[in-house]
PDB file of C-alpha atoms in Angstrom:
ATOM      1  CA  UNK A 814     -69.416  74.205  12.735  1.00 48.00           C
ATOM      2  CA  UNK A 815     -69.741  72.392   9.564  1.00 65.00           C
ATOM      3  CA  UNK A 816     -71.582  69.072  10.099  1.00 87.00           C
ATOM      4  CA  UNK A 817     -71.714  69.460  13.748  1.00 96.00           C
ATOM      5  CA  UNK A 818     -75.512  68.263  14.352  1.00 97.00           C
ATOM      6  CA  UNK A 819     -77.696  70.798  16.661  1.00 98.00           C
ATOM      7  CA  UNK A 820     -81.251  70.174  17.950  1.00 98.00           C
ATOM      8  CA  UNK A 821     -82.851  73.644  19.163  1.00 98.00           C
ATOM      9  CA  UNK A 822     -85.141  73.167  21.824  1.00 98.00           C
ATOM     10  CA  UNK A 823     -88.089  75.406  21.457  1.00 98.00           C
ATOM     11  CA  UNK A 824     -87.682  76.876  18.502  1.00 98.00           C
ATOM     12  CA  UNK A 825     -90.209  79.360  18.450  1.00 97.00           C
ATOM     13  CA  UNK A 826     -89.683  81.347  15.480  1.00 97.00           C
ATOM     14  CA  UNK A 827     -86.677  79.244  13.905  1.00 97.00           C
ATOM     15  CA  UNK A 828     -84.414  81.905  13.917  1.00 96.00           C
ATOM     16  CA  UNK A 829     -81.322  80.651  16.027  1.00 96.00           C
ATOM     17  CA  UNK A 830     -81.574  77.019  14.166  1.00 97.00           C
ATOM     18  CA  UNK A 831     -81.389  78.937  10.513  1.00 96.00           C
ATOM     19  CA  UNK A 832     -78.596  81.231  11.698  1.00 95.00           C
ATOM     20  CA  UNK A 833     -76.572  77.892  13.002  1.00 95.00           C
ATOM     21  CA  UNK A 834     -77.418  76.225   9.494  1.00 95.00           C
ATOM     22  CA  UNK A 835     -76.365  78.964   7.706  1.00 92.00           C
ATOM     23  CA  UNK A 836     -72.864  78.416   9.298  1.00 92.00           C
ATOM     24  CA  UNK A 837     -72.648  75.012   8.143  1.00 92.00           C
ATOM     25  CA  UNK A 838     -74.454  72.838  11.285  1.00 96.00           C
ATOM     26  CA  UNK A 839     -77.075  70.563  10.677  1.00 97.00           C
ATOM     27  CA  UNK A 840     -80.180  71.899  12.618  1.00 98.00           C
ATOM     28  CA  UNK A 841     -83.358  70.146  13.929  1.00 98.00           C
ATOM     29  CA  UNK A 842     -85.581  72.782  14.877  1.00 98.00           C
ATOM     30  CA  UNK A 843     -87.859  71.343  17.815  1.00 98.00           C
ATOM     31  CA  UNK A 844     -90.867  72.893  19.152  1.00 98.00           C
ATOM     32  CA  UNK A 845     -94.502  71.720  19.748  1.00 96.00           C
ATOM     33  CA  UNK A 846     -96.649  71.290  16.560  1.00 96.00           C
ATOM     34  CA  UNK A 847     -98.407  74.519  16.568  1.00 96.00           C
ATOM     35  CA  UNK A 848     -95.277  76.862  16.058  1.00 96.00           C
ATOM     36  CA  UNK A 849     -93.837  74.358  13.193  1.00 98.00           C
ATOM     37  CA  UNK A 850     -95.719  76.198  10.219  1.00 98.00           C
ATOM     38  CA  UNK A 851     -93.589  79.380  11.663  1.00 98.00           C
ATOM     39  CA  UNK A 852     -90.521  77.473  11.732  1.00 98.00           C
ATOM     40  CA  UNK A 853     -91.238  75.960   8.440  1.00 98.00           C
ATOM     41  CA  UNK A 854     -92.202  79.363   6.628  1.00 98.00           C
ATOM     42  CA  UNK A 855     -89.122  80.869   7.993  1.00 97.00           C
ATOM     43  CA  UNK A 856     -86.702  77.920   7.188  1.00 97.00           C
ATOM     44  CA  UNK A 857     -88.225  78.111   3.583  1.00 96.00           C
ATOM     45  CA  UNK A 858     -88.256  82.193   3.304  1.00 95.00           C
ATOM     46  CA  UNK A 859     -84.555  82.406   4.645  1.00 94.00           C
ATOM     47  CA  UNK A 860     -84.023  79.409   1.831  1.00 92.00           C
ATOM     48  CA  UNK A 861     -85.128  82.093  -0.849  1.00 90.00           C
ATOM     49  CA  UNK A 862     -82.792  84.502   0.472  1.00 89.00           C
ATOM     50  CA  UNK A 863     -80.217  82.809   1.096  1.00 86.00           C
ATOM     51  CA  UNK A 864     -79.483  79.742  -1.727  1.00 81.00           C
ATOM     52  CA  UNK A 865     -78.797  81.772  -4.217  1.00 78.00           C
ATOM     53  CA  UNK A 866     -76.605  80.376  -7.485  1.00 79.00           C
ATOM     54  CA  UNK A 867     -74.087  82.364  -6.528  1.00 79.00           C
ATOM     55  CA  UNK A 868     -74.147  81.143  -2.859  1.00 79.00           C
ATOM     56  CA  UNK A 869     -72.189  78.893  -1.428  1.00 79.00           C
ATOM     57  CA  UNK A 870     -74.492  78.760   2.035  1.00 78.00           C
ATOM     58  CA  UNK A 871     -76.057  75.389   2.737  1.00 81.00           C
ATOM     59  CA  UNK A 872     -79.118  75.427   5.403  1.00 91.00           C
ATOM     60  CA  UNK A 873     -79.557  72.133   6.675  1.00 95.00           C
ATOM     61  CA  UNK A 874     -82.523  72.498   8.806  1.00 97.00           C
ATOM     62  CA  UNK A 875     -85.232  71.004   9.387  1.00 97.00           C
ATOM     63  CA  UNK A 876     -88.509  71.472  11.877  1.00 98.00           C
ATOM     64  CA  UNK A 877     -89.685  68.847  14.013  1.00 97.00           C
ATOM     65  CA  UNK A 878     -91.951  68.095  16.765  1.00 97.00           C
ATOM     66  CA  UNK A 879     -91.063  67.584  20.035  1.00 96.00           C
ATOM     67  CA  UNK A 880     -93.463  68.429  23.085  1.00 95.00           C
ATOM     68  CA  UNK A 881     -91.594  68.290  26.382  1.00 95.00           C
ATOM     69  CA  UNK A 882     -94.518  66.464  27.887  1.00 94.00           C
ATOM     70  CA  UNK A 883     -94.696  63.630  25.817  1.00 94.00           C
ATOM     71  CA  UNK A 884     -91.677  63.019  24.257  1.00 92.00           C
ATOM     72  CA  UNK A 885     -91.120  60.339  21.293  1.00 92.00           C
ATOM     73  CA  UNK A 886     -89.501  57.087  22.097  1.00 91.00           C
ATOM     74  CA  UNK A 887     -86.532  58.342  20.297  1.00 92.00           C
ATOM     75  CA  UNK A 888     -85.302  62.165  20.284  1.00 92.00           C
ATOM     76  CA  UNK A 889     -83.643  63.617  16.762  1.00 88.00           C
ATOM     77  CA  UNK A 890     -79.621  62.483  17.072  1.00 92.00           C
ATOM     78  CA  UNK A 891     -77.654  65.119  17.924  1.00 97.00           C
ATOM     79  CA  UNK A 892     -74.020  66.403  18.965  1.00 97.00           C
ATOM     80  CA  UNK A 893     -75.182  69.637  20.881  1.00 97.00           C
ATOM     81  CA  UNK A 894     -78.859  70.360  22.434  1.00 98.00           C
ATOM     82  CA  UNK A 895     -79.401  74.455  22.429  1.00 98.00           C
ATOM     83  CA  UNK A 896     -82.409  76.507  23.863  1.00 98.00           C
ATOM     84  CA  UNK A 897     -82.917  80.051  24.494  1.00 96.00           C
ATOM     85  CA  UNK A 898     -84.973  81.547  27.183  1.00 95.00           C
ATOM     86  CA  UNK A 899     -87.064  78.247  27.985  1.00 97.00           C
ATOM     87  CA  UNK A 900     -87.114  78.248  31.645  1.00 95.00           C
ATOM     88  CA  UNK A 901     -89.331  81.579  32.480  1.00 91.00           C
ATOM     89  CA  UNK A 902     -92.469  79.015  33.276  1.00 94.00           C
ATOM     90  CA  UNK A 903     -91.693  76.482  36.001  1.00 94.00           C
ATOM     91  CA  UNK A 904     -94.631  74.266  35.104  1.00 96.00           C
ATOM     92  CA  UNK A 905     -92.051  73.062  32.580  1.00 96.00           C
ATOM     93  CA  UNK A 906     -89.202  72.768  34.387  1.00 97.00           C
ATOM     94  CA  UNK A 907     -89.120  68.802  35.079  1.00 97.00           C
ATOM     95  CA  UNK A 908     -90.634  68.263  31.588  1.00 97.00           C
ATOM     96  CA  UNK A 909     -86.957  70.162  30.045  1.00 98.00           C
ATOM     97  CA  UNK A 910     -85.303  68.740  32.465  1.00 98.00           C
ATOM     98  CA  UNK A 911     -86.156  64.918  31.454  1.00 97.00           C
ATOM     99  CA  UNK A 912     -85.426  65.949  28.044  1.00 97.00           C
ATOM    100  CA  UNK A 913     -81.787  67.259  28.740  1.00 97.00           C
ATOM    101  CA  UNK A 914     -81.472  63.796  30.646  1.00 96.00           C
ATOM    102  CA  UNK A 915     -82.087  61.604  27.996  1.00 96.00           C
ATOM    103  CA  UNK A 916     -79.983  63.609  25.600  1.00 96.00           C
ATOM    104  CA  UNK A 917     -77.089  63.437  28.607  1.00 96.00           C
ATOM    105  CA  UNK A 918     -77.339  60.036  29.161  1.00 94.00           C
ATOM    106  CA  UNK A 919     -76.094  59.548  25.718  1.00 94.00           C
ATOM    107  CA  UNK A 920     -73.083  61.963  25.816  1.00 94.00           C
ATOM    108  CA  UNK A 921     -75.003  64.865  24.358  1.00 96.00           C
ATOM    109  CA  UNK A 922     -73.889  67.905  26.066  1.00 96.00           C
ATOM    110  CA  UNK A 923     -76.941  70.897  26.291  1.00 98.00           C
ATOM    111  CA  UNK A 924     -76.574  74.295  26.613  1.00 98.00           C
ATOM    112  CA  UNK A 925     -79.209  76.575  27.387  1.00 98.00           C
ATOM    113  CA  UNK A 926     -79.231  80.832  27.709  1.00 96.00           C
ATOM    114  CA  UNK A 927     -81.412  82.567  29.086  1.00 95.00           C
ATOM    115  CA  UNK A 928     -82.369  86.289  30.570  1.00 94.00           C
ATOM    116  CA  UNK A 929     -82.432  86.336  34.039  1.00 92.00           C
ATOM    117  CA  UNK A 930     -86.358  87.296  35.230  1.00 91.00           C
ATOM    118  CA  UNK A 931     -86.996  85.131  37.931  1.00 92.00           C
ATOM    119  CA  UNK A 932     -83.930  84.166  40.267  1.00 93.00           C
ATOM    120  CA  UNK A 933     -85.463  82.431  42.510  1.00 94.00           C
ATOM    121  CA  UNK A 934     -87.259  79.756  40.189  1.00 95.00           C
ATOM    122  CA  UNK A 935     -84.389  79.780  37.949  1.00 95.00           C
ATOM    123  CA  UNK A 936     -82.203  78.626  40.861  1.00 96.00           C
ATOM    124  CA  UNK A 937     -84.396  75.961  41.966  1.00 96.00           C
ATOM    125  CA  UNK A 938     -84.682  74.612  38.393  1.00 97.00           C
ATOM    126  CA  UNK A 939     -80.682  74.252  38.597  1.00 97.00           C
ATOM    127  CA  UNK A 940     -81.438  72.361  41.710  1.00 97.00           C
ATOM    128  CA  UNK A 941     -83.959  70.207  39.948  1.00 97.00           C
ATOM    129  CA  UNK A 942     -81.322  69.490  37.896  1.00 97.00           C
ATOM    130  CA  UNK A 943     -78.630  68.337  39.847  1.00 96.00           C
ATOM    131  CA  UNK A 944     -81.308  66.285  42.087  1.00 96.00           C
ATOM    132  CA  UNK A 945     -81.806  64.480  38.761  1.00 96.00           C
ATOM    133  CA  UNK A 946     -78.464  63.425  37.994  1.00 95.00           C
ATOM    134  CA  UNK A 947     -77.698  66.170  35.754  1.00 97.00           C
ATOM    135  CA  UNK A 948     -74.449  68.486  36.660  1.00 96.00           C
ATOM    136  CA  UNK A 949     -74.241  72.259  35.263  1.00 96.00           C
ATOM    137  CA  UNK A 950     -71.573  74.863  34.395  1.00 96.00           C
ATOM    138  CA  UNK A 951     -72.135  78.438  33.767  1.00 95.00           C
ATOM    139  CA  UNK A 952     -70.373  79.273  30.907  1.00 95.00           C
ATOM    140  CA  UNK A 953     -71.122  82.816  30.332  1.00 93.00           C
ATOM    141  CA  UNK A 954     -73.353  85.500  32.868  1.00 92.00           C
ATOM    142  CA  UNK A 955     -73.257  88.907  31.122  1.00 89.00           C
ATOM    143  CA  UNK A 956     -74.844  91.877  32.711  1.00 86.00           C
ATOM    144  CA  UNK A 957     -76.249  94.770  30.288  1.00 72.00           C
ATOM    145  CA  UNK A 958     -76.975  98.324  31.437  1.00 63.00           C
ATOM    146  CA  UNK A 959     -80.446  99.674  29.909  1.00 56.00           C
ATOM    147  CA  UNK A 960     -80.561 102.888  28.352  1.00 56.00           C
ATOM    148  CA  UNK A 961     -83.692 105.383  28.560  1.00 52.00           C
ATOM    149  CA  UNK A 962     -84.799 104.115  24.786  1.00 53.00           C
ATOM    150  CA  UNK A 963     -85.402 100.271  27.023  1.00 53.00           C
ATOM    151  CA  UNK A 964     -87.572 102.038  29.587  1.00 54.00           C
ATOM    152  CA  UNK A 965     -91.092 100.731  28.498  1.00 55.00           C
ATOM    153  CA  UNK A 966     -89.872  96.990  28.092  1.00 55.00           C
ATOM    154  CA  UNK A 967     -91.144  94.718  30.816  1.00 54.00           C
ATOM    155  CA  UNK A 968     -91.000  97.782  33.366  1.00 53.00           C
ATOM    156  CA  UNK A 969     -87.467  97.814  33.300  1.00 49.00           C
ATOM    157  CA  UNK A 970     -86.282 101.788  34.213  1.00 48.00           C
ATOM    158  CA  UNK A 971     -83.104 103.780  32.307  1.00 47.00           C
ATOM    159  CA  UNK A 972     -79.956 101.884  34.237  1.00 51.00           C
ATOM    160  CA  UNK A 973     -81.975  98.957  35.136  1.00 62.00           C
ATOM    161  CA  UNK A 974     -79.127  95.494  34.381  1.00 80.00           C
ATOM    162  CA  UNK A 975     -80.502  92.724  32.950  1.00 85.00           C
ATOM    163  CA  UNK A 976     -78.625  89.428  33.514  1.00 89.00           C
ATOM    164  CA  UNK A 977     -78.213  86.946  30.463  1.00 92.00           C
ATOM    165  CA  UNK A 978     -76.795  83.147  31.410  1.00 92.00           C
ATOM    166  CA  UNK A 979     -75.939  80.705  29.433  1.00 95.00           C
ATOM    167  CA  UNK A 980     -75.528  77.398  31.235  1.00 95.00           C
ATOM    168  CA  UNK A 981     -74.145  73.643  29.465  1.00 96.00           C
ATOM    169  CA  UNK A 982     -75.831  71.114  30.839  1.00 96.00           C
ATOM    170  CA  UNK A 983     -74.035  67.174  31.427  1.00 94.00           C
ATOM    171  CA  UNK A 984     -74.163  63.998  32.928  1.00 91.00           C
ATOM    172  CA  UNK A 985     -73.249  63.907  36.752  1.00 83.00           C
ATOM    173  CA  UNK A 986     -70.380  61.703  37.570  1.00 74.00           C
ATOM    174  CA  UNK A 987     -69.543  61.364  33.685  1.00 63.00           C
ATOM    175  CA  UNK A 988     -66.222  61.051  32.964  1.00 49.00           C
ATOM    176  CA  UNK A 989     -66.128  63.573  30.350  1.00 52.00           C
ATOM    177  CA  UNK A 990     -65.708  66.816  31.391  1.00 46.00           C
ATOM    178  CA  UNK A 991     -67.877  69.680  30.585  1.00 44.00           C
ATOM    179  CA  UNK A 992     -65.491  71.725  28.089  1.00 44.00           C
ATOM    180  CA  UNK A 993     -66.992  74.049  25.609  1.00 43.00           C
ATOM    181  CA  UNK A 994     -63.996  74.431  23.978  1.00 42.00           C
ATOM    182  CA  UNK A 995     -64.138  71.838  21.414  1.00 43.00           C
ATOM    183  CA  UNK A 996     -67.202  73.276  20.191  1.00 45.00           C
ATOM    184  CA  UNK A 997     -66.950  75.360  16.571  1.00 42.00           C
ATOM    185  CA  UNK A 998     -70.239  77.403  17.075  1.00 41.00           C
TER     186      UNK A 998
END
């Protein structure tokens, strides 16, 4: 989506917020300030690779703070918040949560994915949501069969489904529908 501006929640290793910025978004890669020097050193590695003179690939991204906890006064402007797999510890849930609400409370939609570990808590944290004023849709829940070669990973057996969801995130009683359609990434 060229020019369409994305802050990545989490960020961990950068990876999602280069591969957006390599298609022409401008990225804000958030995370707390120990994993920025990853993000950083990626964002300028993949910047080797990938500006070349014959390139015509522009990677607008940038790494920034942002701990969940205690937030700045004013969060990076954005069209579209993004996160991958940040709900697996519930001692964070509220903290996201009040993040995606500011960002909502603006018009910024937020869509977050995730692999399905712990039903239960991930439930409730949809709950949590909703009791806060924010409204979900489930855009996409994909189930995967496992082959033998998977068998070691988190004690996960040969046939053994995992479930990936990807959820967008809104204001409750907003008048703009939740439509992911309009989106170009």
């Amino acid at each position: 989506g060229s020019g369409l501006r994305v802050t990545e929640l989490g960020a961990g290793t950068g990876l999602l917020a280069i591969r957006l910025a390599s298609l022409g978004a401008i990225v804000t890669a958030t995370d707390q300030r120990g994993m920025l020097g990853l993000i950083v050193r990626n964002i300028a590695m993949n910047r080797r690779r990938l500006l070349t003179p014959s390139s015509s690939v522009r990677l607008d991204v940038e790494a920034e703070e942002l701990d969940w906890e205690e937030p700045p006064a004013h969060l990076p402007p954005t069209d579209l918040v993004i996160g991958s797999d940040l709900i697996y510890d519930d001692r964070y849930h509220a903290s996201l949560l009040r993040i995606l609400l500011r960002y909502a409370e603006v018009g910024v939609r937020s869509v977050l994915a995730w692999e399905q570990r712990k039903p239960r808590q991930e439930a409730a944290f949809l709950q949590q949501a909703e009791e806060m004023g924010l409204r979900h849709k489930t855009l996409a829940d994909h189930t995967r069969s496992r082959d033998a070669s998977f068998a070691h990973i988190d004690n996960l057996g040969a046939g053994s489904e995992p479930r990936f969801l990807v959820v967008e995130f809104g204001m409750q009683g907003s008048q703009q529908p939740i439509n992911h359609s309009d989106c170009p990434i």
